[in-house]
PDB file of C-alpha atoms (C1' of nucleotides) in Angstrom:
ATOM      1  CA  MET A   3      77.812 102.468 129.945  1.00  0.00           C
ATOM      2  CA  LYS A   4      79.001  99.391 128.131  1.00  0.00           C
ATOM      3  CA  PRO A   5      81.292  97.065 130.043  1.00  0.00           C
ATOM      4  CA  ASN A   6      84.898  97.311 129.031  1.00  0.00           C
ATOM      5  CA  ARG A   7      85.032  94.313 126.783  1.00  0.00           C
ATOM      6  CA  ILE A   8      88.297  95.080 125.090  1.00  0.00           C
ATOM      7  CA  ARG A   9      90.764  92.219 125.315  1.00  0.00           C
ATOM      8  CA  MET A  10      94.458  92.743 125.620  1.00  0.00           C
ATOM      9  CA  THR A  11      95.676  90.512 122.844  1.00  0.00           C
ATOM     10  CA  ARG A  12      99.319  90.159 121.869  1.00  0.00           C
ATOM     11  CA  GLN A  13      98.642  92.190 118.754  1.00  0.00           C
ATOM     12  CA  ARG A  14      96.895  95.005 120.558  1.00  0.00           C
ATOM     13  CA  LYS A  15      99.572  95.154 123.212  1.00  0.00           C
ATOM     14  CA  ALA A  16     102.342  95.302 120.627  1.00  0.00           C
ATOM     15  CA  ILE A  17     100.627  98.048 118.621  1.00  0.00           C
ATOM     16  CA  LEU A  18     100.091 100.177 121.701  1.00  0.00           C
ATOM     17  CA  LYS A  19     103.657  99.618 122.856  1.00  0.00           C
ATOM     18  CA  ALA A  20     105.069 100.580 119.458  1.00  0.00           C
ATOM     19  CA  LEU A  21     103.179 103.860 119.541  1.00  0.00           C
ATOM     20  CA  LYS A  22     104.124 104.710 123.091  1.00  0.00           C
ATOM     21  CA  GLU A  23     107.789 104.134 122.377  1.00  0.00           C
ATOM     22  CA  THR A  24     108.153 106.389 119.354  1.00  0.00           C
ATOM     23  CA  ASP A  25     107.611 110.066 118.733  1.00  0.00           C
ATOM     24  CA  SER A  26     107.613 109.691 114.963  1.00  0.00           C
ATOM     25  CA  HIS A  27     103.834 109.840 114.365  1.00  0.00           C
ATOM     26  CA  PRO A  28     103.867 106.740 112.149  1.00  0.00           C
ATOM     27  CA  THR A  29     101.361 105.809 109.449  1.00  0.00           C
ATOM     28  CA  ALA A  30      99.347 102.592 109.783  1.00  0.00           C
ATOM     29  CA  ASP A  31     101.708 100.662 107.558  1.00  0.00           C
ATOM     30  CA  GLN A  32     104.708 101.909 109.515  1.00  0.00           C
ATOM     31  CA  VAL A  33     103.072 100.628 112.697  1.00  0.00           C
ATOM     32  CA  TYR A  34     102.458  97.387 110.812  1.00  0.00           C
ATOM     33  CA  LEU A  35     106.160  97.084 110.009  1.00  0.00           C
ATOM     34  CA  MET A  36     107.144  97.832 113.612  1.00  0.00           C
ATOM     35  CA  VAL A  37     104.791  95.209 114.989  1.00  0.00           C
ATOM     36  CA  ARG A  38     105.909  92.608 112.463  1.00  0.00           C
ATOM     37  CA  HIS A  39     109.302  92.483 114.161  1.00  0.00           C
ATOM     38  CA  GLN A  40     107.534  90.932 117.107  1.00  0.00           C
ATOM     39  CA  ILE A  41     104.586  89.212 115.445  1.00  0.00           C
ATOM     40  CA  PRO A  42     105.676  88.379 111.900  1.00  0.00           C
ATOM     41  CA  ASN A  43     102.282  87.196 110.683  1.00  0.00           C
ATOM     42  CA  VAL A  44     100.221  90.083 112.023  1.00  0.00           C
ATOM     43  CA  SER A  45      97.903  91.463 109.362  1.00  0.00           C
ATOM     44  CA  LEU A  46      97.518  95.049 108.213  1.00  0.00           C
ATOM     45  CA  GLY A  47      93.777  94.783 108.788  1.00  0.00           C
ATOM     46  CA  THR A  48      94.373  93.955 112.429  1.00  0.00           C
ATOM     47  CA  VAL A  49      96.635  96.954 112.758  1.00  0.00           C
ATOM     48  CA  TYR A  50      93.963  99.257 111.319  1.00  0.00           C
ATOM     49  CA  ARG A  51      91.256  97.752 113.513  1.00  0.00           C
ATOM     50  CA  ASN A  52      93.313  98.130 116.655  1.00  0.00           C
ATOM     51  CA  LEU A  53      94.444 101.647 115.905  1.00  0.00           C
ATOM     52  CA  GLU A  54      90.778 102.552 115.561  1.00  0.00           C
ATOM     53  CA  ILE A  55      89.820 100.813 118.802  1.00  0.00           C
ATOM     54  CA  LEU A  56      92.725 102.300 120.751  1.00  0.00           C
ATOM     55  CA  CYS A  57      91.592 105.734 119.566  1.00  0.00           C
ATOM     56  CA  GLU A  58      88.077 105.106 120.794  1.00  0.00           C
ATOM     57  CA  GLU A  59      89.516 103.997 124.135  1.00  0.00           C
ATOM     58  CA  GLY A  60      91.449 107.243 124.342  1.00  0.00           C
ATOM     59  CA  ALA A  61      94.786 105.445 124.474  1.00  0.00           C
ATOM     60  CA  ILE A  62      96.194 107.002 121.307  1.00  0.00           C
ATOM     61  CA  GLN A  63      95.136 109.618 118.805  1.00  0.00           C
ATOM     62  CA  LYS A  64      94.628 109.671 115.067  1.00  0.00           C
ATOM     63  CA  LEU A  65      96.059 112.567 113.062  1.00  0.00           C
ATOM     64  CA  GLU A  66      94.132 113.493 109.964  1.00  0.00           C
ATOM     65  CA  MET A  67      96.184 116.220 108.370  1.00  0.00           C
ATOM     66  CA  GLY A  68      94.857 117.226 104.995  1.00  0.00           C
ATOM     67  CA  ARG A  69      94.085 114.281 102.777  1.00  0.00           C
ATOM     68  CA  THR A  70      97.341 112.488 103.386  1.00  0.00           C
ATOM     69  CA  GLN A  71      97.622 109.081 105.032  1.00  0.00           C
ATOM     70  CA  MET A  72      96.444 108.944 108.609  1.00  0.00           C
ATOM     71  CA  ARG A  73      99.107 109.075 111.246  1.00  0.00           C
ATOM     72  CA  PHE A  74      99.005 107.930 114.840  1.00  0.00           C
ATOM     73  CA  ASP A  75     100.307 109.451 118.032  1.00  0.00           C
ATOM     74  CA  GLY A  76     100.789 107.786 121.401  1.00  0.00           C
ATOM     75  CA  ARG A  77     101.028 111.164 123.124  1.00  0.00           C
ATOM     76  CA  MET A  78      97.718 112.233 124.584  1.00  0.00           C
ATOM     77  CA  ASP A  79      98.492 115.628 126.125  1.00  0.00           C
ATOM     78  CA  LEU A  80      97.121 118.626 124.258  1.00  0.00           C
ATOM     79  CA  HIS A  81      99.475 119.632 121.459  1.00  0.00           C
ATOM     80  CA  HIS A  82      99.491 120.520 117.799  1.00  0.00           C
ATOM     81  CA  HIS A  83     101.447 119.231 114.847  1.00  0.00           C
ATOM     82  CA  ILE A  84     103.635 120.576 112.084  1.00  0.00           C
ATOM     83  CA  ARG A  85     104.249 118.745 108.829  1.00  0.00           C
ATOM     84  CA  CYS A  86     107.394 119.127 106.784  1.00  0.00           C
ATOM     85  CA  VAL A  87     106.402 120.140 103.265  1.00  0.00           C
ATOM     86  CA  LYS A  88     109.505 118.460 101.877  1.00  0.00           C
ATOM     87  CA  CYS A  89     109.687 115.047 103.533  1.00  0.00           C
ATOM     88  CA  GLY A  90     106.255 114.768 105.126  1.00  0.00           C
ATOM     89  CA  CYS A  91     107.531 114.063 108.619  1.00  0.00           C
ATOM     90  CA  ILE A  92     105.590 115.416 111.566  1.00  0.00           C
ATOM     91  CA  GLY A  93     106.697 117.289 114.668  1.00  0.00           C
ATOM     92  CA  ASP A  94     104.946 118.586 117.763  1.00  0.00           C
ATOM     93  CA  ILE A  95     104.061 122.144 118.779  1.00  0.00           C
ATOM     94  CA  ILE A  96     102.481 123.164 122.031  1.00  0.00           C
ATOM     95  CA  ILE A  97     100.450 126.346 121.953  1.00  0.00           C
ATOM     96  CA  GLU A  98      97.663 127.850 123.995  1.00  0.00           C
ATOM     97  CA  PRO A  99      94.196 126.635 123.074  1.00  0.00           C
ATOM     98  CA  ILE A 100      91.843 128.949 121.221  1.00  0.00           C
ATOM     99  CA  ASN A 101      88.944 130.174 123.328  1.00  0.00           C
ATOM    100  CA  LEU A 102      85.879 128.892 121.526  1.00  0.00           C
ATOM    101  CA  ASN A 103      83.575 131.053 123.625  1.00  0.00           C
ATOM    102  CA  ASP A 104      85.247 134.224 122.402  1.00  0.00           C
ATOM    103  CA  THR A 105      82.350 136.434 121.379  1.00  0.00           C
ATOM    104  CA  MET A 106      84.421 137.940 118.567  1.00  0.00           C
ATOM    105  CA  LEU A 107      84.872 134.484 117.123  1.00  0.00           C
ATOM    106  CA  ALA A 108      81.306 133.333 117.718  1.00  0.00           C
ATOM    107  CA  SER A 109      79.897 136.440 116.069  1.00  0.00           C
ATOM    108  CA  ARG A 110      81.589 135.529 112.834  1.00  0.00           C
ATOM    109  CA  THR A 111      79.530 132.479 112.056  1.00  0.00           C
ATOM    110  CA  ASN A 112      75.997 131.301 112.634  1.00  0.00           C
ATOM    111  CA  PHE A 113      77.303 127.861 113.579  1.00  0.00           C
ATOM    112  CA  GLU A 114      77.672 126.795 117.185  1.00  0.00           C
ATOM    113  CA  ILE A 115      81.415 126.311 117.456  1.00  0.00           C
ATOM    114  CA  THR A 116      82.467 123.137 119.276  1.00  0.00           C
ATOM    115  CA  GLY A 117      86.047 122.528 118.242  1.00  0.00           C
ATOM    116  CA  TYR A 118      88.865 123.286 115.874  1.00  0.00           C
ATOM    117  CA  GLN A 119      91.858 121.732 114.235  1.00  0.00           C
ATOM    118  CA  LEU A 120      95.066 123.695 113.855  1.00  0.00           C
ATOM    119  CA  ASP A 121      97.986 122.211 111.950  1.00  0.00           C
ATOM    120  CA  PHE A 122     101.156 123.925 110.886  1.00  0.00           C
ATOM    121  CA  SER A 123     103.378 123.302 107.914  1.00  0.00           C
ATOM    122  CA  GLY A 124     107.042 124.092 107.531  1.00  0.00           C
ATOM    123  CA  ILE A 125     110.484 122.655 106.980  1.00  0.00           C
ATOM    124  CA  CYS A 126     112.015 120.180 109.388  1.00  0.00           C
ATOM    125  CA  PRO A 127     115.590 120.566 110.686  1.00  0.00           C
ATOM    126  CA  GLU A 128     116.889 117.719 108.495  1.00  0.00           C
ATOM    127  CA  CYS A 129     115.479 119.169 105.278  1.00  0.00           C
ATOM    128  CA  LYS A 130     116.671 122.650 106.230  1.00  0.00           C
ATOM    129  CA  LYS A 131     120.176 121.241 106.534  1.00  0.00           C
ATOM    130  CA  LYS A 132     119.979 119.520 103.157  1.00  0.00           C
ATOM    131  CA  SER A 133     118.935 122.607 101.185  1.00  0.00           C
ATOM    132  CA  PRO A 134     119.873 125.676 103.241  1.00  0.00           C
ATOM    133  CA  GLY A 135     118.391 128.917 102.048  1.00  0.00           C
ATOM    134  CA  MET A 136     116.326 127.264  99.358  1.00  0.00           C
ATOM    135  CA  VAL A 137     112.665 128.104  99.410  1.00  0.00           C
ATOM    136  CA  ASN A 138     111.806 125.193  97.223  1.00  0.00           C
TER     137      ASN A 138
ATOM    138  CA  MET B   6     107.241 131.884  82.785  1.00  0.00           C
ATOM    139  CA  LYS B   7     105.093 129.627  80.715  1.00  0.00           C
ATOM    140  CA  PRO B   8     102.611 131.372  78.441  1.00  0.00           C
ATOM    141  CA  ASN B   9      99.059 131.145  79.655  1.00  0.00           C
ATOM    142  CA  ARG B  10      97.970 128.230  77.543  1.00  0.00           C
ATOM    143  CA  ILE B  11      94.778 127.400  79.344  1.00  0.00           C
ATOM    144  CA  ARG B  12      91.801 127.253  77.006  1.00  0.00           C
ATOM    145  CA  MET B  13      88.379 128.425  78.015  1.00  0.00           C
ATOM    146  CA  THR B  14      86.325 125.413  77.047  1.00  0.00           C
ATOM    147  CA  ARG B  15      82.594 125.137  77.634  1.00  0.00           C
ATOM    148  CA  GLN B  16      83.247 122.643  80.394  1.00  0.00           C
ATOM    149  CA  ARG B  17      85.806 124.791  82.190  1.00  0.00           C
ATOM    150  CA  LYS B  18      83.617 127.857  81.918  1.00  0.00           C
ATOM    151  CA  ALA B  19      80.601 126.013  83.324  1.00  0.00           C
ATOM    152  CA  ILE B  20      82.585 124.575  86.251  1.00  0.00           C
ATOM    153  CA  LEU B  21      83.994 127.964  87.173  1.00  0.00           C
ATOM    154  CA  LYS B  22      80.586 129.594  86.877  1.00  0.00           C
ATOM    155  CA  ALA B  23      78.956 126.963  89.085  1.00  0.00           C
ATOM    156  CA  LEU B  24      81.513 127.581  91.817  1.00  0.00           C
ATOM    157  CA  LYS B  25      81.279 131.340  91.623  1.00  0.00           C
ATOM    158  CA  GLU B  26      77.505 131.221  91.922  1.00  0.00           C
ATOM    159  CA  THR B  27      77.245 129.107  95.048  1.00  0.00           C
ATOM    160  CA  ASP B  28      78.483 129.450  98.595  1.00  0.00           C
ATOM    161  CA  SER B  29      77.881 125.800  99.419  1.00  0.00           C
ATOM    162  CA  HIS B  30      81.468 124.537  99.131  1.00  0.00           C
ATOM    163  CA  PRO B  31      80.461 121.584  96.941  1.00  0.00           C
ATOM    164  CA  THR B  32      82.294 118.289  96.515  1.00  0.00           C
ATOM    165  CA  ALA B  33      83.592 117.311  93.080  1.00  0.00           C
ATOM    166  CA  ASP B  34      80.573 115.150  92.350  1.00  0.00           C
ATOM    167  CA  GLN B  35      78.227 117.925  93.416  1.00  0.00           C
ATOM    168  CA  VAL B  36      79.960 120.222  90.937  1.00  0.00           C
ATOM    169  CA  TYR B  37      79.594 117.423  88.406  1.00  0.00           C
ATOM    170  CA  LEU B  38      75.826 117.327  88.990  1.00  0.00           C
ATOM    171  CA  MET B  39      75.542 121.102  88.696  1.00  0.00           C
ATOM    172  CA  VAL B  40      77.442 121.199  85.428  1.00  0.00           C
ATOM    173  CA  ARG B  41      75.456 118.305  83.989  1.00  0.00           C
ATOM    174  CA  HIS B  42      72.383 120.532  83.899  1.00  0.00           C
ATOM    175  CA  GLN B  43      74.155 122.505  81.232  1.00  0.00           C
ATOM    176  CA  ILE B  44      76.394 119.893  79.662  1.00  0.00           C
ATOM    177  CA  PRO B  45      74.670 116.528  80.170  1.00  0.00           C
ATOM    178  CA  ASN B  46      77.522 114.386  78.887  1.00  0.00           C
ATOM    179  CA  VAL B  47      80.340 116.046  80.811  1.00  0.00           C
ATOM    180  CA  SER B  48      82.494 113.491  82.595  1.00  0.00           C
ATOM    181  CA  LEU B  49      83.493 113.359  86.228  1.00  0.00           C
ATOM    182  CA  GLY B  50      87.135 113.074  85.179  1.00  0.00           C
ATOM    183  CA  THR B  51      86.870 116.368  83.352  1.00  0.00           C
ATOM    184  CA  VAL B  52      85.393 117.987  86.433  1.00  0.00           C
ATOM    185  CA  TYR B  53      88.264 116.753  88.581  1.00  0.00           C
ATOM    186  CA  ARG B  54      90.857 117.867  86.033  1.00  0.00           C
ATOM    187  CA  ASN B  55      89.381 121.322  85.730  1.00  0.00           C
ATOM    188  CA  LEU B  56      88.961 121.827  89.455  1.00  0.00           C
ATOM    189  CA  GLU B  57      92.639 121.048  89.795  1.00  0.00           C
ATOM    190  CA  ILE B  58      93.637 123.412  86.986  1.00  0.00           C
ATOM    191  CA  LEU B  59      91.428 126.231  88.241  1.00  0.00           C
ATOM    192  CA  CYS B  60      93.105 125.864  91.641  1.00  0.00           C
ATOM    193  CA  GLU B  61      96.543 126.150  90.068  1.00  0.00           C
ATOM    194  CA  GLU B  62      95.378 129.260  88.228  1.00  0.00           C
ATOM    195  CA  GLY B  63      94.235 130.742  91.522  1.00  0.00           C
ATOM    196  CA  ALA B  64      90.640 131.027  90.351  1.00  0.00           C
ATOM    197  CA  ILE B  65      89.178 128.761  93.036  1.00  0.00           C
ATOM    198  CA  GLN B  66      90.438 126.924  96.087  1.00  0.00           C
ATOM    199  CA  LYS B  67      90.416 123.347  97.242  1.00  0.00           C
ATOM    200  CA  LEU B  68      89.399 122.571 100.812  1.00  0.00           C
ATOM    201  CA  GLU B  69      91.021 119.542 102.337  1.00  0.00           C
ATOM    202  CA  MET B  70      89.406 119.223 105.714  1.00  0.00           C
ATOM    203  CA  GLY B  71      90.423 116.070 107.500  1.00  0.00           C
ATOM    204  CA  ARG B  72      90.209 112.992 105.332  1.00  0.00           C
ATOM    205  CA  THR B  73      86.765 113.732 104.001  1.00  0.00           C
ATOM    206  CA  GLN B  74      85.997 114.334 100.338  1.00  0.00           C
ATOM    207  CA  MET B  75      87.613 117.424  98.879  1.00  0.00           C
ATOM    208  CA  ARG B  76      85.431 120.474  98.618  1.00  0.00           C
ATOM    209  CA  PHE B  77      85.783 123.500  96.400  1.00  0.00           C
ATOM    210  CA  ASP B  78      85.293 127.176  97.042  1.00  0.00           C
ATOM    211  CA  GLY B  79      84.938 129.977  94.500  1.00  0.00           C
ATOM    212  CA  ARG B  80      85.681 132.588  97.144  1.00  0.00           C
ATOM    213  CA  MET B  81      89.325 133.596  97.134  1.00  0.00           C
ATOM    214  CA  ASP B  82      89.542 136.134  99.938  1.00  0.00           C
ATOM    215  CA  LEU B  83      91.265 134.973 103.122  1.00  0.00           C
ATOM    216  CA  HIS B  84      88.801 133.102 105.324  1.00  0.00           C
ATOM    217  CA  HIS B  85      88.450 129.943 107.339  1.00  0.00           C
ATOM    218  CA  HIS B  86      85.857 127.176 107.371  1.00  0.00           C
ATOM    219  CA  ILE B  87      83.645 125.419 109.855  1.00  0.00           C
ATOM    220  CA  ARG B  88      82.201 121.976 109.266  1.00  0.00           C
ATOM    221  CA  CYS B  89      78.937 120.799 110.774  1.00  0.00           C
ATOM    222  CA  VAL B  90      79.612 117.598 112.692  1.00  0.00           C
ATOM    223  CA  LYS B  91      76.050 116.434 112.048  1.00  0.00           C
ATOM    224  CA  CYS B  92      75.395 117.040 108.355  1.00  0.00           C
ATOM    225  CA  GLY B  93      78.900 117.768 107.056  1.00  0.00           C
ATOM    226  CA  CYS B  94      77.982 121.097 105.481  1.00  0.00           C
ATOM    227  CA  ILE B  95      80.581 123.849 105.493  1.00  0.00           C
ATOM    228  CA  GLY B  96      80.356 127.531 106.442  1.00  0.00           C
ATOM    229  CA  ASP B  97      82.759 130.442 106.399  1.00  0.00           C
ATOM    230  CA  ILE B  98      84.516 132.227 109.264  1.00  0.00           C
ATOM    231  CA  ILE B  99      86.742 135.247 108.924  1.00  0.00           C
ATOM    232  CA  ILE B 100      89.391 135.666 111.600  1.00  0.00           C
ATOM    233  CA  GLU B 101      92.706 137.423 111.899  1.00  0.00           C
ATOM    234  CA  PRO B 102      95.668 135.495 110.531  1.00  0.00           C
ATOM    235  CA  ILE B 103      98.153 133.945 112.940  1.00  0.00           C
ATOM    236  CA  ASN B 104     101.530 135.661 112.967  1.00  0.00           C
ATOM    237  CA  LEU B 105     103.964 132.976 111.900  1.00  0.00           C
ATOM    238  CA  ASN B 106     106.958 135.078 112.899  1.00  0.00           C
ATOM    239  CA  ASP B 107     105.790 135.187 116.500  1.00  0.00           C
ATOM    240  CA  THR B 108     108.882 134.260 118.487  1.00  0.00           C
ATOM    241  CA  MET B 109     106.756 132.518 121.090  1.00  0.00           C
ATOM    242  CA  LEU B 110     105.408 130.244 118.392  1.00  0.00           C
ATOM    243  CA  ALA B 111     108.713 129.716 116.626  1.00  0.00           C
ATOM    244  CA  SER B 112     110.457 128.781 119.854  1.00  0.00           C
ATOM    245  CA  ARG B 113     108.125 125.841 120.297  1.00  0.00           C
ATOM    246  CA  THR B 114     109.377 123.801 117.398  1.00  0.00           C
ATOM    247  CA  ASN B 115     112.649 123.273 115.601  1.00  0.00           C
ATOM    248  CA  PHE B 116     110.828 123.423 112.265  1.00  0.00           C
ATOM    249  CA  GLU B 117     110.830 126.562 110.170  1.00  0.00           C
ATOM    250  CA  ILE B 118     107.146 127.476 110.174  1.00  0.00           C
ATOM    251  CA  THR B 119     105.767 128.487 106.768  1.00  0.00           C
ATOM    252  CA  GLY B 120     102.015 128.106 107.052  1.00  0.00           C
ATOM    253  CA  TYR B 121      99.081 126.691 108.907  1.00  0.00           C
ATOM    254  CA  GLN B 122      95.601 125.363 108.425  1.00  0.00           C
ATOM    255  CA  LEU B 123      92.853 126.223 110.878  1.00  0.00           C
ATOM    256  CA  ASP B 124      89.433 124.631 110.538  1.00  0.00           C
ATOM    257  CA  PHE B 125      86.571 124.753 112.976  1.00  0.00           C
ATOM    258  CA  SER B 126      83.850 122.245 113.684  1.00  0.00           C
ATOM    259  CA  GLY B 127      80.423 122.841 115.122  1.00  0.00           C
ATOM    260  CA  ILE B 128      76.727 122.616 114.487  1.00  0.00           C
ATOM    261  CA  CYS B 129      75.075 124.470 111.646  1.00  0.00           C
ATOM    262  CA  PRO B 130      71.884 126.522 112.145  1.00  0.00           C
ATOM    263  CA  GLU B 131      69.720 123.923 110.397  1.00  0.00           C
ATOM    264  CA  CYS B 132      70.918 121.031 112.548  1.00  0.00           C
ATOM    265  CA  LYS B 133      70.633 123.144 115.681  1.00  0.00           C
ATOM    266  CA  LYS B 134      67.001 123.753 114.796  1.00  0.00           C
ATOM    267  CA  LYS B 135      66.344 120.044 114.248  1.00  0.00           C
ATOM    268  CA  SER B 136      67.723 118.907 117.595  1.00  0.00           C
ATOM    269  CA  PRO B 137      67.781 121.903 119.917  1.00  0.00           C
ATOM    270  CA  GLY B 138      69.709 121.406 123.128  1.00  0.00           C
ATOM    271  CA  MET B 139      70.948 117.981 122.111  1.00  0.00           C
ATOM    272  CA  VAL B 140      74.667 117.508 122.291  1.00  0.00           C
ATOM    273  CA  ASN B 141      74.547 114.469 120.113  1.00  0.00           C
TER     274      ASN B 141
ATOM    275  C1'  DA C   4      97.182 122.925  61.790  1.00  0.00           C
ATOM    276  C1'  DT C   5      98.504 122.435  66.369  1.00  0.00           C
ATOM    277  C1'  DT C   6      98.120 120.845  70.772  1.00  0.00           C
ATOM    278  C1'  DG C   7      95.411 121.402  74.848  1.00  0.00           C
ATOM    279  C1'  DT C   8      90.978 119.103  76.340  1.00  0.00           C
ATOM    280  C1'  DT C   9      87.404 115.734  76.506  1.00  0.00           C
ATOM    281  C1'  DG C  10      84.695 111.253  77.554  1.00  0.00           C
ATOM    282  C1'  DC C  11      85.282 106.830  78.794  1.00  0.00           C
ATOM    283  C1'  DA C  12      86.735 103.340  81.555  1.00  0.00           C
ATOM    284  C1'  DA C  13      90.271 101.295  84.002  1.00  0.00           C
ATOM    285  C1'  DA C  14      93.720 101.770  87.523  1.00  0.00           C
ATOM    286  C1'  DG C  15      95.312 103.510  91.993  1.00  0.00           C
ATOM    287  C1'  DG C  16      95.969 103.640  96.938  1.00  0.00           C
ATOM    288  C1'  DG C  17      94.741 103.894 101.539  1.00  0.00           C
ATOM    289  C1'  DT C  18      91.236 102.016 104.435  1.00  0.00           C
ATOM    290  C1'  DT C  19      87.412  98.976 105.604  1.00  0.00           C
ATOM    291  C1'  DT C  20      84.975  94.633 105.872  1.00  0.00           C
ATOM    292  C1'  DG C  21      83.090  89.565 105.527  1.00  0.00           C
ATOM    293  C1'  DC C  22      84.274  85.238 106.894  1.00  0.00           C
ATOM    294  C1'  DA C  23      85.778  81.169 109.289  1.00  0.00           C
ATOM    295  C1'  DC C  24      89.198  80.145 112.618  1.00  0.00           C
ATOM    296  C1'  DG C  25      91.696  81.291 116.872  1.00  0.00           C
ATOM    297  C1'  DT C  26      92.103  82.692 121.662  1.00  0.00           C
ATOM    298  C1'  DA C  27      91.580  85.787 125.990  1.00  0.00           C
ATOM    299  C1'  DA C  28      88.926  85.813 129.974  1.00  0.00           C
TER     300       DA C  28
ATOM    301  C1'  DT D  19      82.691  78.151 127.116  1.00  0.00           C
ATOM    302  C1'  DT D  20      81.717  82.425 125.055  1.00  0.00           C
ATOM    303  C1'  DA D  21      82.088  85.994 121.989  1.00  0.00           C
ATOM    304  C1'  DC D  22      85.813  89.179 120.896  1.00  0.00           C
ATOM    305  C1'  DG D  23      89.854  89.319 117.878  1.00  0.00           C
ATOM    306  C1'  DT D  24      92.642  87.593 114.038  1.00  0.00           C
ATOM    307  C1'  DG D  25      94.478  86.648 109.183  1.00  0.00           C
ATOM    308  C1'  DC D  26      93.285  86.733 104.660  1.00  0.00           C
ATOM    309  C1'  DA D  27      91.595  88.681 100.716  1.00  0.00           C
ATOM    310  C1'  DA D  28      88.158  91.088  98.499  1.00  0.00           C
ATOM    311  C1'  DA D  29      85.530  95.239  98.441  1.00  0.00           C
ATOM    312  C1'  DC D  30      85.213 100.312  98.929  1.00  0.00           C
ATOM    313  C1'  DC D  31      85.466 105.006  97.667  1.00  0.00           C
ATOM    314  C1'  DC D  32      87.258 108.951  95.972  1.00  0.00           C
ATOM    315  C1'  DT D  33      90.548 110.448  92.816  1.00  0.00           C
ATOM    316  C1'  DT D  34      93.809 109.991  89.049  1.00  0.00           C
ATOM    317  C1'  DT D  35      95.217 108.508  84.502  1.00  0.00           C
ATOM    318  C1'  DG D  36      95.840 106.404  79.575  1.00  0.00           C
ATOM    319  C1'  DC D  37      94.004 106.817  75.282  1.00  0.00           C
ATOM    320  C1'  DA D  38      91.912 108.059  70.982  1.00  0.00           C
ATOM    321  C1'  DA D  39      88.744 111.489  69.398  1.00  0.00           C
ATOM    322  C1'  DC D  40      87.572 116.421  69.711  1.00  0.00           C
ATOM    323  C1'  DA D  41      87.838 121.415  69.523  1.00  0.00           C
ATOM    324  C1'  DA D  42      89.919 126.152  70.921  1.00  0.00           C
ATOM    325  C1'  DT D  43      93.214 129.108  69.177  1.00  0.00           C
TER     326       DT D  43
END
DNA sequence: ATTGTTGCAAAGGGTTTGCACGTAA
DNA sequence: TTACGTGCAAACCCTTTGCAACAAT
């Protein structure tokens, strides 16, 4: 057990606040822009470092969907995400967790299963409005 | 409909062959090393270009798990993947597809759901052997 | 002969890191 | 006072791309 040495600096506080106040799952540079309203000379490096630290502390979570830019989420309850294939925005979905001890599932691999990541893709309401009926 | 203009060059043939002959889900540079045995002066750029083209042709598939390096798979039947959290190797799992028209699922988001990605994580047989009983 | 493909090397883009200074506790 | 955190800028790493030469059809 290491002592909790993390300091609540202005920057860290502002980054955490920004994430708790939005449901837009922003990228690091979007967080950077938000925080700059309050702390104009904050650096992008500081934003990245703090997002990482806040993740480790369990205060926020990092979304790594495919190989796109990371996104960050201030919501910590169990939920999944859906990405709009047109605009890239991200929404939330709550579904029942998969039972990792399911013998049917376990029998299908010689790995010991410890976790999973389930992300959906689709079309967000805004993009649906813009091109109704269009598949692409 | 564009005519099928893709040429079967030595390089392309070798890359495809390498992927069809392994079940190791190699990264681009691993494919590069494999192909170099046959074509010593092949370039990494060519490997990347051909992996991309072979994906578009539906001959292979690209695995984008988290923000790690891309991996490539010569197997085209429907299956999922599990990544070893210790060594990073990848195995296969076959499970039933999720029904995207499930009203329960659809009611949980205002997106129109079109697809999903489900990847597992766990510990591979080799790593389990090396550190039996250890969680980390 | 045509034009898709290659090797090379440079560029790209998001993220990470080294350093000296600043600041929370 | 101590050592964690910051701003800056350079480094990183994988992947993509421009270009002139090459080769499949």
